[in-house]
């Protein structure tokens, strides 16, 4: 494995990405690495940079579509315990980028820390949620982020404070290679009240979205200044149930595409294009993709 000589224990070639994504679609990653600690991660990234390899960090694959051809370069997966720690100090919660967002949310609620309980049913990692400023109609995670530790493509660890970070709708200025960890500043509240709110949001999400299916959450961003969300627009355009191969616009929530048997990434891509074109024609709105295509 020439370029990753010395990293044989943590890097493997041709890793099938379908098993790492919610869509369960797509080809292999040329190289796939699970570093065991921060030093290994830094050394790995430096090697990747020296070799001029494209590099990406995989969260839990809940907001990406991997093309059938696969991903060239290196995909890094923060599965080691050191990247998944969650700790609390007063009303500050710190977590590793690889921690599951759901675990971060329930840890906060059990500790009586309010702010992120509405994010309960959002899949993915904490790092992915901060990177993409995950949120609901009740608010986004970015408003609670006090600081973050990131790793650049050059392999430098940088600390970002609140004033250095900008969070917008489903985006943040944290576009370095890796969000190693971040700290949230939350508000103290009665854990029983919080648990009730968490449960309520869980029920609403389950009722409104096809959570048990192969999908990647919302495909498009909600357009600004239109007065209707992407789901409503796709629904009003009459596109629920539209199919390309094994990819279908969900009947449950029109901004979700569900992958059925024998679906390929190409089916999903073609359906995304079809939905975009039809919404532009019928509703006169240009939809912008929310999921990342790898
Ligand atoms: N609606 C329809 N038809 C549909 C879907 C929705 O008419 O097929 C209507 C609903 O009836 C409601 C409105 O559209 O009046 C809004 O729907 P919903 O409450 O489901 O919220 P959304 O704007 O579609 C956003 C986020 C979701 C997040 C929910 C819950 C985006 C693109 N989507 O959806 O995030 O879970 O709010 O707060 O911002 C994601 O980012 O992957 C995602 C799923």
Coordinates of C-alpha atoms and ligand atoms in Angstrom, one line a residue:
X1 CA 0.0 0.0 0.0
X2 CA 2.9 2.3 -1.0
X3 CA 1.6 5.7 0.1
X4 CA 0.4 4.5 3.5
X5 CA 3.5 2.5 4.4
X6 CA 3.6 2.5 8.2
X7 CA -0.2 3.0 8.5
X8 CA -1.2 -0.6 7.5
X9 CA -2.9 -1.1 10.9
X10 CA -5.4 1.7 10.3
X11 CA -5.7 2.1 6.6
X12 CA -7.4 -0.4 4.3
X13 CA -8.0 -0.1 0.5
X14 CA -11.3 -0.5 -1.4
X15 CA -13.7 -0.2 1.6
X16 CA -17.3 -0.6 0.5
X17 CA -19.0 2.7 1.4
X18 CA -22.5 1.4 1.1
X19 CA -22.2 -0.1 4.6
X20 CA -21.2 3.3 6.0
X21 CA -24.0 5.3 4.7
X22 CA -27.7 5.6 5.5
X23 CA -28.6 5.3 1.8
X24 CA -26.6 2.0 1.7
X25 CA -25.5 2.9 -1.8
X26 CA -22.3 3.7 -3.6
X27 CA -18.9 2.3 -4.5
X28 CA -15.8 1.8 -2.4
X29 CA -13.4 4.3 -0.9
X30 CA -9.9 4.0 -2.5
X31 CA -8.5 4.2 1.1
X32 CA -10.4 4.1 4.4
X33 CA -8.7 4.9 7.7
X34 CA -9.7 4.5 11.3
X35 CA -7.0 6.3 13.3
X36 CA -6.7 5.2 17.0
X37 CA -5.8 8.5 18.5
X38 CA -5.1 12.2 17.7
X39 CA -1.4 11.6 17.0
X40 CA -2.2 8.9 14.4
X41 CA -4.9 11.1 12.8
X42 CA -2.4 14.0 12.5
X43 CA 0.3 11.8 11.0
X44 CA -2.2 10.3 8.6
X45 CA -3.5 13.6 7.4
X46 CA 0.1 14.9 6.9
X47 CA 0.9 11.8 4.8
X48 CA -2.3 12.3 2.8
X49 CA -1.3 15.9 2.1
X50 CA 2.2 15.1 1.2
X51 CA 0.9 12.6 -1.3
X52 CA -1.6 15.1 -2.7
X53 CA -4.6 12.8 -1.9
X54 CA -8.1 14.1 -1.7
X55 CA -9.3 13.5 1.9
X56 CA -12.7 13.5 3.5
X57 CA -14.1 12.8 6.9
X58 CA -17.0 10.4 7.2
X59 CA -19.5 11.0 10.0
X60 CA -22.2 8.4 10.1
X61 CA -23.1 8.8 6.5
X62 CA -26.5 10.2 7.1
X63 CA -26.2 13.3 4.9
X64 CA -24.2 12.0 2.0
X65 CA -24.7 10.1 -1.3
X66 CA -21.7 8.2 -2.5
X67 CA -21.5 7.8 -6.3
X68 CA -21.6 4.2 -7.7
X69 CA -18.0 4.7 -8.9
X70 CA -16.8 5.2 -5.3
X71 CA -14.6 7.8 -3.7
X72 CA -11.1 8.5 -4.7
X73 CA -8.5 9.3 -2.1
X74 CA -8.8 8.8 1.6
X75 CA -11.9 8.6 3.8
X76 CA -11.3 9.0 7.5
X77 CA -13.7 7.5 10.0
X78 CA -13.4 8.7 13.7
X79 CA -14.6 5.5 15.3
X80 CA -12.0 5.3 18.1
X81 CA -13.2 6.0 21.6
X82 CA -11.0 9.0 22.0
X83 CA -12.9 10.8 19.2
X84 CA -16.3 9.9 20.7
X85 CA -15.9 11.1 24.3
X86 CA -18.6 13.3 25.9
X87 CA -17.9 15.2 29.1
X88 CA -19.7 17.9 31.1
X89 CA -18.3 20.6 33.2
X90 CA -21.0 22.9 34.7
X91 CA -23.1 24.0 31.8
X92 CA -20.4 23.3 29.2
X93 CA -20.6 20.1 27.3
X94 CA -17.6 18.9 25.2
X95 CA -17.7 16.0 22.7
X96 CA -15.5 14.4 20.2
X97 CA -16.4 14.9 16.5
X98 CA -17.1 11.2 16.1
X99 CA -19.6 11.0 18.9
X100 CA -23.2 10.3 17.9
X101 CA -25.3 13.4 18.0
X102 CA -28.1 11.5 19.6
X103 CA -25.8 10.5 22.5
X104 CA -24.7 14.1 22.9
X105 CA -28.3 15.2 23.1
X106 CA -29.4 12.6 25.6
X107 CA -26.3 13.2 27.7
X108 CA -27.2 16.9 27.9
X109 CA -30.8 16.2 28.8
X110 CA -29.8 13.8 31.6
X111 CA -27.5 16.4 33.0
X112 CA -30.2 19.0 33.0
X113 CA -28.6 21.1 30.2
X114 CA -31.1 22.7 27.8
X115 CA -30.7 23.9 24.2
X116 CA -30.2 20.9 21.9
X117 CA -33.0 18.6 23.0
X118 CA -35.0 19.3 19.8
X119 CA -32.1 17.8 17.8
X120 CA -33.0 14.4 19.3
X121 CA -33.9 12.5 16.1
X122 CA -31.3 14.0 13.8
X123 CA -28.9 11.2 12.8
X124 CA -25.1 11.6 12.3
X125 CA -22.1 12.6 14.4
X126 CA -21.6 15.6 16.5
X127 CA -18.8 16.8 14.2
X128 CA -21.1 16.4 11.2
X129 CA -23.9 18.3 13.0
X130 CA -21.5 21.2 13.9
X131 CA -20.0 21.3 10.4
X132 CA -23.4 21.5 8.7
X133 CA -25.1 23.5 11.5
X134 CA -27.8 20.8 11.9
X135 CA -31.1 22.0 13.2
X136 CA -34.9 22.1 13.4
X137 CA -37.4 24.8 13.1
X138 CA -36.7 25.4 16.8
X139 CA -33.0 26.3 16.3
X140 CA -29.6 25.1 15.1
X141 CA -26.7 23.6 17.0
X142 CA -24.4 26.5 16.0
X143 CA -26.0 28.9 18.4
X144 CA -24.7 26.8 21.3
X145 CA -21.1 26.2 20.1
X146 CA -18.6 28.0 22.3
X147 CA -15.4 26.6 20.8
X148 CA -14.1 24.0 18.5
X149 CA -10.8 22.2 17.9
X150 CA -10.2 21.5 14.2
X151 CA -7.5 19.8 12.1
X152 CA -6.5 21.5 8.9
X153 CA -5.6 19.7 5.6
X154 CA -2.0 20.7 6.4
X155 CA -2.2 18.6 9.6
X156 CA -2.3 21.6 12.0
X157 CA -4.5 21.6 15.1
X158 CA -6.3 24.9 15.5
X159 CA -8.6 26.2 18.3
X160 CA -11.6 28.3 17.2
X161 CA -13.5 30.5 19.6
X162 CA -17.1 31.6 19.2
X163 CA -16.1 34.9 17.6
X164 CA -14.0 33.1 14.9
X165 CA -17.0 31.0 13.8
X166 CA -20.0 31.8 11.6
X167 CA -23.1 29.6 11.4
X168 CA -25.7 29.9 8.7
X169 CA -28.6 27.9 7.5
X170 CA -27.1 24.3 7.2
X171 CA -23.6 25.6 6.9
X172 CA -20.7 26.8 9.1
X173 CA -17.4 28.4 8.6
X174 CA -15.8 25.3 10.0
X175 CA -14.6 23.9 6.7
X176 CA -11.3 22.5 7.8
X177 CA -10.7 18.8 7.2
X178 CA -11.7 17.5 10.7
X179 CA -13.8 18.8 13.6
X180 CA -11.9 17.0 16.3
X181 CA -14.1 18.2 19.2
X182 CA -16.3 21.1 20.1
X183 CA -17.7 22.6 23.3
X184 CA -21.3 23.7 23.7
X185 CA -22.4 26.3 26.3
X186 CA -25.9 25.2 27.4
X187 CA -28.5 26.4 29.9
X188 CA -29.4 24.7 33.1
X189 CA -33.0 23.4 33.4
X190 CA -34.9 20.7 35.2
X191 CA -34.0 17.3 33.5
X192 CA -37.6 16.0 33.8
X193 CA -38.9 19.0 31.8
X194 CA -36.2 18.5 29.3
X195 CA -36.9 14.7 29.0
X196 CA -40.5 15.5 28.3
X197 CA -39.5 18.0 25.5
X198 CA -37.1 15.5 24.1
X199 CA -39.8 12.8 23.9
X200 CA -42.3 15.2 22.3
X201 CA -39.8 16.1 19.5
X202 CA -39.0 12.5 19.0
X203 CA -42.7 11.7 18.4
X204 CA -43.1 14.7 16.0
X205 CA -40.1 13.6 14.0
X206 CA -41.2 10.0 13.8
X207 CA -44.7 11.1 12.6
X208 CA -43.4 13.5 10.0
X209 CA -40.4 11.7 8.5
X210 CA -39.6 8.3 7.0
X211 CA -37.0 7.6 9.6
X212 CA -36.8 3.8 9.3
X213 CA -36.0 3.8 5.6
X214 CA -32.8 4.0 3.5
X215 CA -32.5 7.8 3.0
X216 CA -30.2 10.7 3.8
X217 CA -32.7 13.1 5.5
X218 CA -33.7 16.1 3.6
X219 CA -32.3 16.2 0.0
X220 CA -32.8 20.0 -0.6
X221 CA -32.4 23.1 1.6
X222 CA -35.5 25.1 2.4
X223 CA -35.4 28.0 0.0
X224 CA -35.2 31.5 1.4
X225 CA -38.0 34.0 1.1
X226 CA -40.4 31.6 -0.7
X227 CA -42.8 31.0 2.2
X228 CA -42.8 27.2 1.7
X229 CA -40.2 24.6 2.5
X230 CA -38.7 22.3 -0.1
X231 CA -40.8 19.4 1.1
X232 CA -44.0 21.4 0.6
X233 CA -42.9 22.6 -2.8
X234 CA -42.1 19.1 -4.0
X235 CA -45.4 17.9 -2.6
X236 CA -47.4 20.7 -4.3
X237 CA -45.6 20.0 -7.6
X238 CA -47.2 16.5 -7.3
X239 CA -44.0 14.7 -7.1
X240 CA -44.5 12.3 -4.2
X241 CA -44.0 8.8 -5.3
X242 CA -42.0 9.8 -8.4
X243 CA -39.5 7.0 -9.2
X244 CA -36.3 6.5 -11.1
X245 CA -35.2 2.8 -10.8
X246 CA -35.1 2.0 -7.1
X247 CA -35.2 5.6 -5.9
X248 CA -38.6 7.1 -4.9
X249 CA -39.7 10.5 -3.6
X250 CA -41.1 9.6 -0.1
X251 CA -44.9 9.6 0.3
X252 CA -44.3 10.4 3.9
X253 CA -42.2 13.6 3.4
X254 CA -41.5 14.8 -0.1
X255 CA -38.0 16.2 0.7
X256 CA -36.8 12.6 1.4
X257 CA -35.7 10.2 -1.3
X258 CA -36.0 6.6 -0.2
X259 CA -33.8 3.9 -1.7
X260 CA -35.7 0.7 -2.4
X261 CA -34.4 -2.7 -3.5
X262 CA -31.8 -2.6 -6.3
X263 CA -31.5 1.1 -6.1
X264 CA -28.2 2.7 -7.4
X265 CA -26.7 6.0 -6.6
X266 CA -27.2 6.9 -10.2
X267 CA -31.0 6.4 -9.7
X268 CA -31.0 8.8 -6.8
X269 CA -28.9 11.4 -8.7
X270 CA -31.3 11.2 -11.7
X271 CA -34.3 11.5 -9.4
X272 CA -32.8 14.6 -7.7
X273 CA -32.3 16.2 -11.1
X274 CA -35.9 15.3 -12.1
X275 CA -37.3 16.8 -8.9
X276 CA -35.2 20.0 -9.3
X277 CA -36.3 20.5 -12.9
X278 CA -39.9 19.9 -12.2
X279 CA -40.0 22.1 -9.1
X280 CA -38.3 24.9 -11.2
X281 CA -40.9 24.4 -14.0
X282 CA -44.1 24.0 -11.9
X283 CA -43.3 26.1 -8.8
X284 CA -40.7 28.5 -10.3
X285 CA -38.3 27.9 -7.4
X286 CA -34.7 26.7 -7.8
X287 CA -33.9 24.1 -5.1
X288 CA -30.4 23.8 -3.7
X289 CA -29.1 20.5 -2.6
X290 CA -28.6 19.9 1.1
X291 CA -27.0 16.5 1.0
X292 CA -23.3 16.1 0.0
X293 CA -22.5 14.0 -3.1
X294 CA -19.2 12.1 -2.8
Ligands
LIG1 N1 -44.9 19.5 4.1 C1 -45.7 19.2 3.1 N2 -45.4 18.1 2.4 C2 -44.4 17.3 2.6 C3 -43.5 17.6 3.7 C4 -43.8 18.8 4.4 O1 -46.7 19.9 2.8 O2 -44.2 16.3 2.0 C5 -45.2 20.7 4.9 C6 -45.5 20.3 6.3 O3 -46.9 20.0 6.4 C7 -45.2 21.6 7.1 C8 -44.0 22.2 6.3 O4 -44.0 21.5 5.1 O5 -46.2 22.5 7.1 C9 -42.7 21.9 7.0 O6 -42.4 20.5 7.2 P1 -41.5 19.9 8.3 O7 -42.0 20.4 9.6 O8 -41.4 18.5 8.1 O9 -40.1 20.7 8.2 P2 -39.2 20.9 6.9 O10 -39.0 22.3 6.7 O11 -39.6 20.1 5.7 C10 -37.0 20.9 8.3 C11 -35.6 20.4 8.1 C12 -35.5 19.0 8.6 C13 -35.9 18.9 10.1 C14 -37.4 19.5 10.2 C15 -37.9 19.4 11.6 C16 -34.5 21.4 6.2 C17 -34.3 21.2 4.7 N3 -35.3 20.4 6.7 O12 -37.8 20.2 7.5 O13 -34.1 18.6 8.5 O14 -35.9 17.6 10.6 O15 -37.4 20.8 9.7 O16 -37.6 20.5 12.3 O17 -34.1 22.3 6.8 C18 -32.5 17.5 7.3 O18 -31.8 18.5 7.4 O19 -32.0 16.5 6.7 C19 -33.8 17.5 7.8 C20 -34.6 16.4 7.7

